[in-house]
Amino acid sequence: MAVTVLDSLNHALDHAMDTDSRVYLLGEDILDPYGGAFKVTRGLSTKFPERVLTTPISEAGIVGVANGMALRGLRPVAEIMFGDFVTLSADQLVNHAAKFRWMYNDNVRLPLVVRTPMGGRRGYGPTHSQSLEKLFLGVPGLKVVAPNALGNPGDLLLAAIAEEDPVLFVEHKLLYTRPLLEPGQGELADYEIQEFSEPYTSYVLRIPNYAPCLTIATYGYNFELARAAALDLMMEHEAFCELVLFSQLSPFGLQPLAASLRRTGNLLTVEEGTLSLGWGAEVAARCVEAVEGLRVRRVAARDLPVANAKSLEDAILPSVQDIVNAALELVGR
Amino acid sequence: MSDYFSLYKTMLLIRRFEERLLAEFSTGKLVGTTHTYIGQEADAAGIFSVAGADDVIFSNHRCHGHFLAYGGDPYRLAAELMGRATGLVGGRGGSQHIQWRNFYSNGIQGGIVPVATGMALVEKAQKTGNIALVFIGDGTLGEGSLYESLNIAALWTLPLLIVLEDNHYAQTTPSEKGVAGSMTGRFAAFGIPVWERETADVLEVRLAATEAIQRVRSGAGPACLLLHTYRFSAHSKGDDPRSPEELTRIRQFDPLNVHAKRLPSAEIEQAETEVAPVVNDAFARADADPFPSLRDY
Ligand SMILES: Cc1ncc(C[n+]2csc(CCOP(=O)(O)OP(=O)(O)O)c2C)c(N)n1
Ligand SMILES: [Mg+2]
């Protein structure tokens, strides 16, 4: 059976706990046999009963307790059951986790990981479907990392656990059951893939021997949509894209994106968070500052809550067709 | 009695330090805000005379008294308050955000309590025998994360002592307008025992602190030390809605006077003579220190 994103994350947690007794897990309903709302922690409370702590429904408490643990030498990994609830831990992330090291003049370290599933398309409605990571981008002292199905999400998680600083680790719900994508195999057979490590690997994908006219920048699950759109653009419109896939959203480096943009001159950002003042806006601004003559479009969710009814949810969240349309407009076809 | 003397001297150091601090504001040497501990000195002096040397402390916005009683260096504190590179945290934190050894403070009401709870968890997991102490005020009883922490600390039998200093006001809001029902009842609901004292006597505080700390250190889970007290100065600077009559009335409960009665006058003079140069030196040295610059980072 193919290894899924869920397996990869679960194995990474298992490995981290096995090799480092400072690693603790905290979260709601994470004990076996349930193993967490999305099963990422399944099996771990059986194997490490002392270090897997099921908590009351207290998102501020969970992250706050984890902050205290991290300040005093442990490596807690906290789970927030749905990303929507991360707002209840916002104070702990922004005013505590992200501040302590700098505010205490580097006297302390805070090796914390907060994992949480974000994203819609499962009909969970307005308070269980959001992509709220945009609210936590640009907070000094807080890293935001989002795995995707390429490469190894578990390696990203292990890198986050190895950090000395807090990381918000955003897992799109639809990724969990996805098999891992292998470079050069299956759907990725046509692509030449370059890796950039920071230490959270980002990727540039291109079709060799065809001049690209457009760069699509994206992260997380939206890489799946962006790839489908790129295929359509290639087959139906003979428009070749370079895809730049981010894993570390904040803070972020401009390379390899800027280099790709110097080849294509057109940037299309794709995200599932709401459009206004979002990830794409900042990426676009930074790129426009750096790359002469750049043209930009953003594809994102409409500025509305995520509706429950599938017809509405589909209309609110970005689709493959939205990406294709924006791309064609951008390249003038 | 040298023990009585050292309690007095700790309280006097806090008093003179804070008075000097307020004076420095008027000379423009200090900017921003500050929350002085004047009137509440018996709490910190009593508690830190019996806390363990390796216990972990999380203090709040009103942290100078806690820090000095903890044994912190008045000079490094003064330098921090004056925004100097030699300050406790290099000028990055200022009055409410300091860190030294096992002492931490943050200016977010309530948010420090879950953090201290996590610290207590570490001491328990590592079987160090140390406990965590967290300081909150009456106004902080309004913060939700406090109750999340009480619940978790009680469920997990964590070695956490919550020191609740009820000085009857949260900034300008009297506790009648900010705290419904019972203070002790809040802890009782979680099965957390409370040591409650209404006193300006450092010996009474010390006795209650001894018992509460002993209980927490025994592994029986969290406890609360509820101290009803008075702050004599404004909440920070110039925000004091209290009447002159009220201020006169509460000044009867001056912890320095209460305890001074136990000391011969020679020792009281000696305390003044020993504290004055420490405070002078702290501020004078700090004043000569360089300001931090972003280039240093
Ligand atoms: C979360 C938060 N809300 C509001 C404030 C602003 N503030 C600082 S001190 C204070 C009053 C605190 O009252 P109390 O807890 O009784 O402590 P005291 O100042 O009396 O020692 C307020 C409202 C803050 N620092 N943090
Ligand atoms: Mg108060």
XYZ file of C-alpha atoms and ligand atoms in Angstrom:
657
model
C 0.000 0.000 0.000
C 1.292 3.446 -0.898
C 2.602 5.634 1.889
C 0.234 8.534 2.535
C 0.888 11.971 3.953
C -0.826 10.773 7.122
C 1.530 7.780 7.432
C 4.507 9.993 6.826
C 3.518 12.429 9.589
C 2.613 9.633 11.980
C 5.923 7.858 11.393
C 7.809 11.094 11.904
C 6.160 11.641 15.288
C 6.889 8.055 16.222
C 10.519 8.458 15.207
C 10.890 11.759 17.061
C 9.465 10.288 20.257
C 11.530 7.174 19.915
C 14.819 8.979 19.461
C 14.314 11.967 21.790
C 12.737 11.607 25.220
C 12.185 15.396 25.301
C 9.454 15.094 22.663
C 5.927 15.214 24.106
C 2.579 15.320 22.329
C -0.367 17.304 23.674
C -3.812 17.752 22.237
C -7.498 16.990 22.402
C -8.640 13.382 21.912
C -5.221 12.203 20.800
C -5.181 8.986 22.828
C -5.683 5.554 21.298
C -7.789 3.966 20.059
C -9.131 7.222 18.587
C -5.670 8.679 17.962
C -6.741 12.253 17.180
C -9.494 13.686 15.000
C -7.402 13.062 11.879
C -5.454 10.088 13.314
C -2.053 11.688 13.011
C -1.118 10.575 16.544
C -2.578 7.077 16.278
C -0.578 4.404 18.080
C 1.648 6.841 19.890
C -0.150 6.937 23.236
C 0.088 3.161 23.359
C 3.786 3.237 22.641
C 4.677 6.307 24.730
C 1.951 6.555 27.377
C 3.921 8.954 29.598
C 4.585 11.456 26.857
C 1.276 11.648 25.014
C -1.002 13.927 26.998
C -4.676 14.217 26.221
C -5.927 17.641 27.221
C -9.192 19.312 28.080
C -10.727 21.497 25.357
C -8.380 24.384 26.058
C -6.538 25.651 23.005
C -4.898 28.545 24.854
C -4.010 26.169 27.661
C -2.549 23.563 25.326
C -0.231 25.977 23.555
C 0.521 27.834 26.799
C 1.505 24.663 28.617
C 3.557 23.630 25.603
C 5.294 27.024 25.710
C 6.275 26.477 29.319
C 7.518 22.982 28.508
C 9.576 24.265 25.603
C 11.075 27.110 27.642
C 12.267 24.577 30.199
C 13.943 22.137 27.874
C 11.313 19.794 26.428
C 10.237 19.575 22.788
C 6.462 19.636 22.826
C 4.381 19.028 19.728
C 0.882 20.375 20.293
C -2.068 19.470 18.128
C -4.941 21.883 17.586
C -7.799 19.687 16.435
C -8.973 22.045 13.668
C -6.958 24.967 12.374
C -9.956 27.200 12.892
C -9.380 26.915 16.654
C -5.875 28.258 16.442
C -7.348 31.711 17.001
C -7.947 30.635 20.599
C -4.217 30.069 20.985
C -3.271 33.232 19.117
C -2.156 35.021 22.288
C 0.107 32.147 23.226
C 1.611 32.025 19.743
C 2.032 35.747 19.207
C 2.643 37.199 22.670
C 4.455 34.295 24.264
C 5.959 31.688 21.902
C 7.088 34.113 19.237
C 8.330 36.729 21.701
C 10.272 35.016 24.443
C 13.559 34.337 22.720
C 13.995 37.807 21.304
C 12.397 39.697 24.182
C 14.630 37.891 26.668
C 17.691 38.836 24.639
C 18.318 35.295 23.388
C 18.588 33.976 26.970
C 16.024 31.288 26.178
C 14.934 28.992 23.377
C 11.422 27.818 22.613
C 11.404 24.628 20.538
C 7.664 24.275 20.017
C 5.673 22.777 17.159
C 1.957 23.454 16.871
C 0.418 21.156 14.262
C -3.017 21.800 12.924
C -5.207 20.764 10.008
C -6.529 23.602 7.866
C -8.598 23.819 4.728
C -12.013 23.041 3.288
C -13.628 20.911 0.573
C -14.999 18.462 3.086
C -18.303 20.174 3.784
C -17.457 21.025 7.386
C -18.848 24.539 7.143
C -17.686 28.001 8.187
C -15.825 27.185 11.433
C -14.137 23.905 10.444
C -12.890 24.614 6.932
C -10.790 27.748 6.990
C -7.201 28.303 5.971
C -6.250 30.738 8.694
C -2.477 30.509 8.330
C -2.495 33.955 6.732
C -3.242 35.411 10.178
C 0.062 34.072 11.488
C 2.322 35.010 8.573
C 4.764 37.790 9.252
C 4.822 37.368 13.023
C 8.467 37.911 13.998
C 9.792 34.856 15.808
C 7.161 32.447 14.503
C 7.774 30.185 11.536
C 4.894 28.870 9.488
C 5.490 25.658 7.567
C 3.066 23.755 5.337
C 3.772 20.272 3.996
C 2.525 19.014 0.636
C 2.402 15.608 -1.001
C 5.778 15.978 -2.718
C 8.919 15.022 -0.909
C 8.385 13.837 2.605
C 6.014 15.718 4.933
C 7.404 13.717 7.845
C 10.865 15.117 7.163
C 9.442 18.628 7.354
C 7.838 17.766 10.662
C 11.095 16.352 11.994
C 12.899 19.506 10.900
C 10.275 21.556 12.750
C 10.720 19.470 15.904
C 14.492 19.938 15.641
C 14.141 23.760 15.520
C 15.027 25.911 18.508
C 12.131 28.252 17.700
C 8.354 27.886 17.467
C 6.817 26.541 14.279
C 3.164 26.563 13.250
C 2.835 23.453 11.087
C -0.192 23.665 8.814
C -1.535 20.425 7.357
C -4.290 20.657 4.757
C -6.975 18.108 5.594
C -7.204 16.767 2.056
C -3.538 15.849 2.082
C -3.811 13.197 4.769
C -5.068 10.396 2.549
C -2.930 11.360 -0.446
C -0.123 9.018 -1.424
C 3.286 10.678 -1.423
C 4.396 11.922 -4.813
C 7.737 10.668 -6.088
C 9.817 12.897 -8.386
C 10.074 11.361 -11.833
C 7.194 8.967 -11.193
C 3.511 8.867 -12.089
C 1.999 12.312 -12.362
C 5.381 13.914 -11.967
C 7.029 11.883 -14.740
C 7.234 14.829 -17.150
C 8.684 17.296 -14.692
C 12.236 18.213 -13.970
C 12.313 19.030 -10.265
C 14.843 21.147 -8.409
C 14.957 21.199 -4.627
C 15.868 24.198 -2.510
C 16.490 23.589 1.142
C 15.959 26.213 3.812
C 15.702 23.618 5.792
C 12.132 23.154 4.679
C 12.568 22.016 1.113
C 10.860 24.038 -1.576
C 10.637 22.906 -5.180
C 10.688 24.236 -8.702
C 8.985 22.038 -11.289
C 9.341 22.597 -14.990
C 8.794 20.742 -18.245
C 12.210 20.420 -19.878
C 12.781 21.843 -23.375
C 9.715 24.110 -23.416
C 9.993 27.806 -22.645
C 7.734 28.638 -19.711
C 5.500 31.703 -19.928
C 4.232 31.725 -16.365
C 5.270 30.878 -12.807
C 2.677 29.500 -10.418
C 3.617 29.875 -6.752
C 1.678 27.821 -4.242
C 1.893 25.664 -1.136
C 0.242 22.739 0.589
C -2.737 21.023 -0.955
C -3.132 23.735 -3.576
C -0.132 22.257 -5.329
C -2.553 19.508 -6.444
C -4.839 22.091 -8.062
C -1.966 24.053 -9.517
C -0.594 20.901 -11.145
C -3.951 20.038 -12.641
C -4.211 23.576 -13.991
C -0.685 23.432 -15.393
C -1.562 20.223 -17.222
C -4.645 21.835 -18.728
C -2.688 24.932 -19.751
C -0.107 22.760 -21.440
C -2.484 20.385 -23.224
C -5.229 22.813 -24.208
C -3.366 26.091 -24.585
C 0.273 25.203 -25.146
C 1.162 27.405 -22.211
C 4.004 25.994 -20.131
C 4.283 26.796 -16.456
C 6.966 26.614 -13.858
C 5.589 25.634 -10.492
C 7.247 26.937 -7.350
C 6.132 25.002 -4.330
C 6.790 26.575 -0.939
C 7.077 24.648 2.309
C 8.136 27.491 4.572
C 5.582 30.264 4.278
C 6.919 32.652 6.870
C 9.458 34.055 6.896
C 10.243 33.239 3.274
C 13.145 33.677 0.927
C 12.653 35.013 -2.589
C 14.711 32.287 -4.202
C 14.010 30.144 -6.141
C 10.859 32.098 -7.006
C 12.583 35.269 -8.222
C 14.857 33.300 -10.547
C 11.836 31.589 -12.072
C 10.085 34.937 -12.504
C 13.070 36.335 -14.389
C 12.503 33.513 -16.875
C 8.724 33.873 -17.164
C 7.860 37.488 -16.261
C 4.456 36.395 -14.958
C 3.496 35.389 -11.423
C 0.306 33.630 -10.419
C -0.135 32.855 -6.729
C -2.559 30.152 -5.628
C -3.785 29.727 -2.053
C -6.937 28.601 -0.258
C -7.040 31.406 2.291
C -9.155 34.450 1.524
C -7.838 36.781 -1.176
C -7.553 40.086 0.625
C -4.294 40.817 2.435
C -3.228 37.230 2.111
C -0.144 35.140 1.404
C -0.254 35.847 -2.320
C -0.420 39.573 -1.720
C 2.842 39.578 0.210
C 4.575 37.197 -2.185
C 3.480 39.387 -5.083
C 4.645 42.574 -3.370
C 8.069 41.173 -2.605
C 8.435 39.853 -6.142
C 7.360 43.085 -7.763
C 9.975 44.895 -5.685
C 12.634 42.484 -6.865
C 11.761 41.645 -10.467
C 11.528 44.393 -13.075
C 8.374 44.434 -15.211
C 6.664 41.585 -13.412
C 2.974 40.944 -14.035
C 0.907 39.398 -11.246
C -2.442 37.693 -10.569
C -3.676 36.004 -7.414
C -6.090 33.083 -7.091
C -7.510 32.566 -3.617
C -10.768 31.976 -1.786
C -13.407 34.642 -2.113
C -13.603 37.012 0.850
C -16.415 35.028 2.435
C -16.693 32.361 5.119
C -16.504 28.813 3.748
C -20.070 27.639 3.242
C -21.338 24.207 4.136
C -23.282 23.348 0.963
C -20.983 21.833 -1.635
C -22.248 24.089 -4.409
C -21.394 27.144 -2.333
C -18.139 25.797 -0.965
C -16.957 24.984 -4.487
C -17.855 28.470 -5.631
C -16.046 30.099 -2.718
C -12.804 28.125 -2.784
C -10.399 28.391 -5.714
C -10.833 25.796 -8.459
C -8.595 24.419 -11.173
C -10.627 26.414 -13.685
C -10.051 29.621 -11.694
C -6.320 28.998 -11.941
C -6.501 28.296 -15.670
C -8.560 31.421 -16.292
C -6.273 33.650 -14.270
C -3.248 32.179 -16.020
C -4.679 32.796 -19.491
C -5.573 36.349 -18.575
C -2.110 36.925 -17.202
C -0.306 35.654 -20.289
C -2.763 37.402 -22.584
C -4.458 34.497 -24.266
C 17.296 38.816 64.860
C 19.136 38.658 61.563
C 16.262 36.796 59.933
C 13.850 39.606 60.774
C 16.457 42.061 59.602
C 16.842 40.464 56.221
C 13.077 40.391 55.663
C 12.980 44.077 56.510
C 15.893 44.847 54.279
C 14.323 43.067 51.320
C 11.140 45.079 51.739
C 13.104 48.283 52.159
C 15.152 47.592 49.042
C 11.955 47.183 47.043
C 10.450 50.344 48.552
C 13.499 52.536 47.937
C 14.075 51.087 44.474
C 10.508 51.799 43.402
C 10.535 55.302 44.911
C 13.696 56.071 43.017
C 12.160 54.668 39.864
C 9.169 56.982 40.129
C 11.511 59.898 40.787
C 13.548 59.056 37.687
C 10.402 59.234 35.573
C 9.965 62.862 36.561
C 13.542 63.628 35.548
C 12.832 62.093 32.139
C 15.456 59.351 32.513
C 12.779 56.710 32.124
C 10.221 56.356 29.415
C 7.243 54.115 28.830
C 5.383 52.710 31.760
C 5.999 50.933 35.028
C 4.005 49.270 37.797
C 5.437 49.699 41.261
C 5.164 47.290 44.135
C 4.999 49.897 46.900
C 2.634 48.655 49.623
C 2.806 44.997 48.600
C 6.403 44.344 49.701
C 5.452 41.838 52.423
C 4.123 39.432 49.769
C 7.338 39.062 47.802
C 9.649 39.265 50.819
C 7.681 36.603 52.677
C 7.297 34.236 49.723
C 10.872 34.414 48.462
C 12.282 33.918 51.947
C 10.846 30.397 51.804
C 10.764 29.537 48.082
C 13.402 27.073 46.878
C 16.498 28.431 45.170
C 15.726 26.435 42.008
C 11.992 26.961 41.909
C 10.702 28.486 38.685
C 9.023 31.883 38.885
C 6.641 33.461 36.403
C 5.843 37.021 37.313
C 3.533 39.579 35.767
C 3.585 43.262 34.881
C 4.182 44.210 38.523
C 7.431 42.271 38.687
C 10.151 44.498 40.153
C 9.391 43.578 43.761
C 9.234 39.896 42.901
C 12.532 40.136 41.070
C 14.384 41.955 43.840
C 13.062 39.558 46.484
C 14.109 36.679 44.229
C 17.658 37.974 44.610
C 17.929 39.753 41.274
C 20.515 42.462 40.739
C 19.016 45.963 41.216
C 21.588 47.414 38.817
C 20.660 45.070 35.957
C 16.979 45.825 36.621
C 17.595 49.582 36.683
C 19.565 49.302 33.445
C 16.698 47.403 31.830
C 14.189 50.005 32.968
C 16.413 52.754 31.578
C 16.688 50.944 28.259
C 20.386 50.195 28.455
C 22.330 47.473 26.672
C 23.450 46.135 30.062
C 19.873 45.588 31.230
C 18.576 42.170 32.160
C 17.465 41.544 28.598
C 19.519 44.151 26.801
C 16.756 46.734 26.705
C 14.470 44.539 24.642
C 11.940 43.882 27.366
C 11.786 46.787 29.792
C 9.710 46.898 32.931
C 7.304 44.026 32.264
C 9.436 41.574 30.319
C 12.470 40.371 32.189
C 14.315 37.092 32.506
C 17.149 35.975 34.721
C 17.990 32.476 35.896
C 14.662 30.797 36.728
C 12.763 34.088 36.800
C 10.532 35.130 33.913
C 7.927 37.848 33.464
C 5.502 38.866 30.757
C 3.037 41.716 30.391
C 0.068 39.690 29.171
C -2.507 39.208 31.869
C -3.458 35.575 32.335
C -1.373 34.241 29.444
C 1.544 33.560 31.751
C -0.449 31.049 33.804
C -0.563 28.238 31.225
C 3.118 28.858 30.532
C 3.922 28.439 34.235
C 1.736 25.326 34.217
C 3.901 23.844 31.478
C 6.987 24.742 33.483
C 5.537 22.922 36.483
C 4.947 19.911 34.247
C 8.643 19.830 33.355
C 9.715 19.916 37.017
C 7.339 17.060 37.745
C 8.401 15.000 34.717
C 12.062 15.454 35.572
C 11.414 14.761 39.273
C 13.487 17.756 40.320
C 11.484 18.492 43.448
C 11.177 22.102 42.286
C 7.882 23.848 41.864
C 6.623 26.681 39.672
C 5.168 29.860 41.160
C 3.056 32.229 39.108
C 1.946 35.701 40.202
C -1.413 37.149 39.227
C -3.576 40.030 40.418
C -7.274 40.218 41.266
C -8.050 41.713 37.858
C -6.476 38.725 36.141
C -9.275 36.577 37.551
C -11.162 37.845 34.493
C -8.888 36.012 32.066
C -10.066 32.688 30.625
C -6.667 31.115 30.206
C -6.286 31.181 33.994
C -9.152 28.708 34.329
C -7.852 26.489 31.548
C -4.604 26.316 33.515
C -6.246 25.606 36.874
C -8.125 22.754 35.265
C -5.026 21.286 33.624
C -2.792 21.777 36.679
C -5.349 20.043 38.896
C -6.040 17.207 36.423
C -2.339 16.510 36.027
C -1.414 17.107 39.695
C 1.228 19.654 38.739
C 3.509 21.400 41.255
C 2.159 24.893 40.625
C 1.580 27.596 43.212
C -0.651 30.421 42.059
C 0.083 33.543 44.066
C -2.960 35.778 43.802
C -2.169 39.275 45.045
C -5.513 40.963 45.554
C -4.763 44.653 45.853
C -8.466 45.441 45.330
C -7.971 47.140 41.981
C -7.225 46.271 38.410
C -5.781 49.492 37.035
C -8.740 51.778 37.834
C -11.395 49.086 38.230
C -12.248 48.102 41.810
C -12.658 44.369 42.308
C -16.404 44.837 43.000
C -16.714 45.772 39.328
C -14.349 43.105 38.033
C -14.693 39.999 40.158
C -18.055 38.265 40.635
C -18.712 35.776 43.393
C -15.900 34.377 45.449
C -12.166 34.377 44.826
C -11.531 31.234 46.841
C -14.530 29.540 45.251
C -12.825 29.778 41.889
C -10.033 27.541 43.129
C -12.316 25.309 45.189
C -14.174 24.418 42.000
C -10.999 22.762 40.707
C -10.207 21.119 44.027
C -7.271 23.477 44.542
C -6.637 24.394 48.191
C -6.236 28.077 49.045
C -4.129 29.712 51.735
C -5.846 33.055 52.232
C -4.418 35.911 54.298
C -5.457 39.520 54.694
C -2.275 40.988 56.054
C 0.570 43.429 55.692
C 2.720 41.339 58.010
C 5.600 39.644 56.276
C 5.741 36.932 58.946
C 2.139 35.960 58.340
C 2.782 35.875 54.607
C 5.845 33.775 55.172
C 4.009 31.271 57.310
C 1.197 30.864 54.799
C 3.695 30.641 51.945
C 5.633 27.964 53.792
C 2.538 25.817 54.145
C 1.326 26.345 50.603
C 4.747 25.699 49.093
C 5.179 22.602 51.230
C 1.884 21.268 50.016
C 2.781 21.863 46.370
C 6.256 20.432 46.794
C 4.806 17.309 48.424
C 3.379 16.314 45.046
C -0.242 16.854 46.052
C -0.917 19.171 43.102
C -1.469 22.893 42.692
C -2.335 25.342 45.455
C -3.212 28.990 45.695
C -1.797 31.607 48.035
C -4.357 34.399 48.141
C -2.967 37.566 49.688
C -5.193 40.576 50.212
C -2.978 43.604 50.089
C -2.828 47.268 49.065
C -0.832 49.115 46.517
C 0.004 52.605 47.690
C 1.019 54.181 44.380
C -0.859 54.600 41.154
C -1.458 51.528 38.984
C 1.323 52.675 36.696
C 1.867 56.393 36.594
C -0.861 58.935 37.212
C -3.792 56.543 36.851
C -5.194 56.545 40.350
C -8.896 57.162 40.848
C -8.728 56.620 44.617
C -9.616 59.415 47.028
C -7.050 60.965 49.394
C -9.066 59.465 52.284
C -8.780 55.998 50.849
C -5.059 56.418 50.286
C -4.585 57.591 53.879
C -6.614 54.685 55.178
C -4.701 52.001 53.291
C -1.348 53.512 54.195
C -1.988 52.340 57.755
C -1.239 48.875 56.453
C 2.347 49.595 55.582
C 4.319 46.331 55.671
C 7.510 48.204 56.530
C 5.952 49.785 59.612
C 4.301 46.546 60.674
C 7.574 44.690 60.618
C 9.752 47.595 61.851
C 8.146 47.242 65.275
C 10.055 43.993 65.695
C 13.460 45.509 65.031
C 15.658 47.678 67.235
C 15.984 51.173 65.803
C 19.666 50.624 65.168
C 18.819 47.837 62.740
C 16.293 49.994 60.979
C 18.930 52.643 60.477
C 21.388 49.994 59.407
C 18.941 48.747 56.781
C 18.594 52.288 55.398
C 22.349 52.723 55.358
C 22.847 49.466 53.522
C 20.047 49.889 50.988
C 20.671 53.521 49.997
C 24.012 52.978 48.254
C 22.715 49.859 46.501
C 19.860 51.811 44.963
C 22.018 54.840 44.186
C 24.683 52.736 42.643
C 22.146 50.764 40.579
C 20.680 53.863 38.958
C 23.939 55.788 38.677
C 25.789 52.933 37.005
C 22.866 52.183 34.734
C 22.678 55.837 33.729
C 26.256 55.719 32.495
C 25.669 52.604 30.389
C 25.210 52.648 26.600
C 21.916 52.387 24.808
C 21.453 49.257 22.699
C 21.474 49.580 18.952
C 19.980 47.411 16.246
C 23.468 47.192 14.772
C 24.422 44.924 17.678
C 22.133 42.198 16.407
C -4.277 40.652 28.452
C -4.098 41.993 29.060
N -5.152 42.837 29.145
C -5.003 44.077 29.670
C -3.778 44.516 30.110
C -3.578 45.927 30.610
N -3.359 45.914 32.083
C -2.133 45.894 32.598
S -2.155 45.738 34.252
C -3.844 45.711 34.289
C -4.563 45.552 35.583
C -4.204 44.272 36.230
O -4.864 44.160 37.433
P -4.507 43.027 38.459
O -4.503 41.710 37.792
O -5.407 43.195 39.610
O -2.982 43.336 38.859
P -2.439 44.652 39.567
O -2.094 45.617 38.486
O -3.473 45.152 40.467
O -1.209 44.193 40.270
C -4.368 45.837 33.014
C -5.787 45.896 32.684
C -2.691 43.592 29.989
N -1.454 43.922 30.355
N -2.887 42.348 29.497
Mg -5.070 44.246 41.344
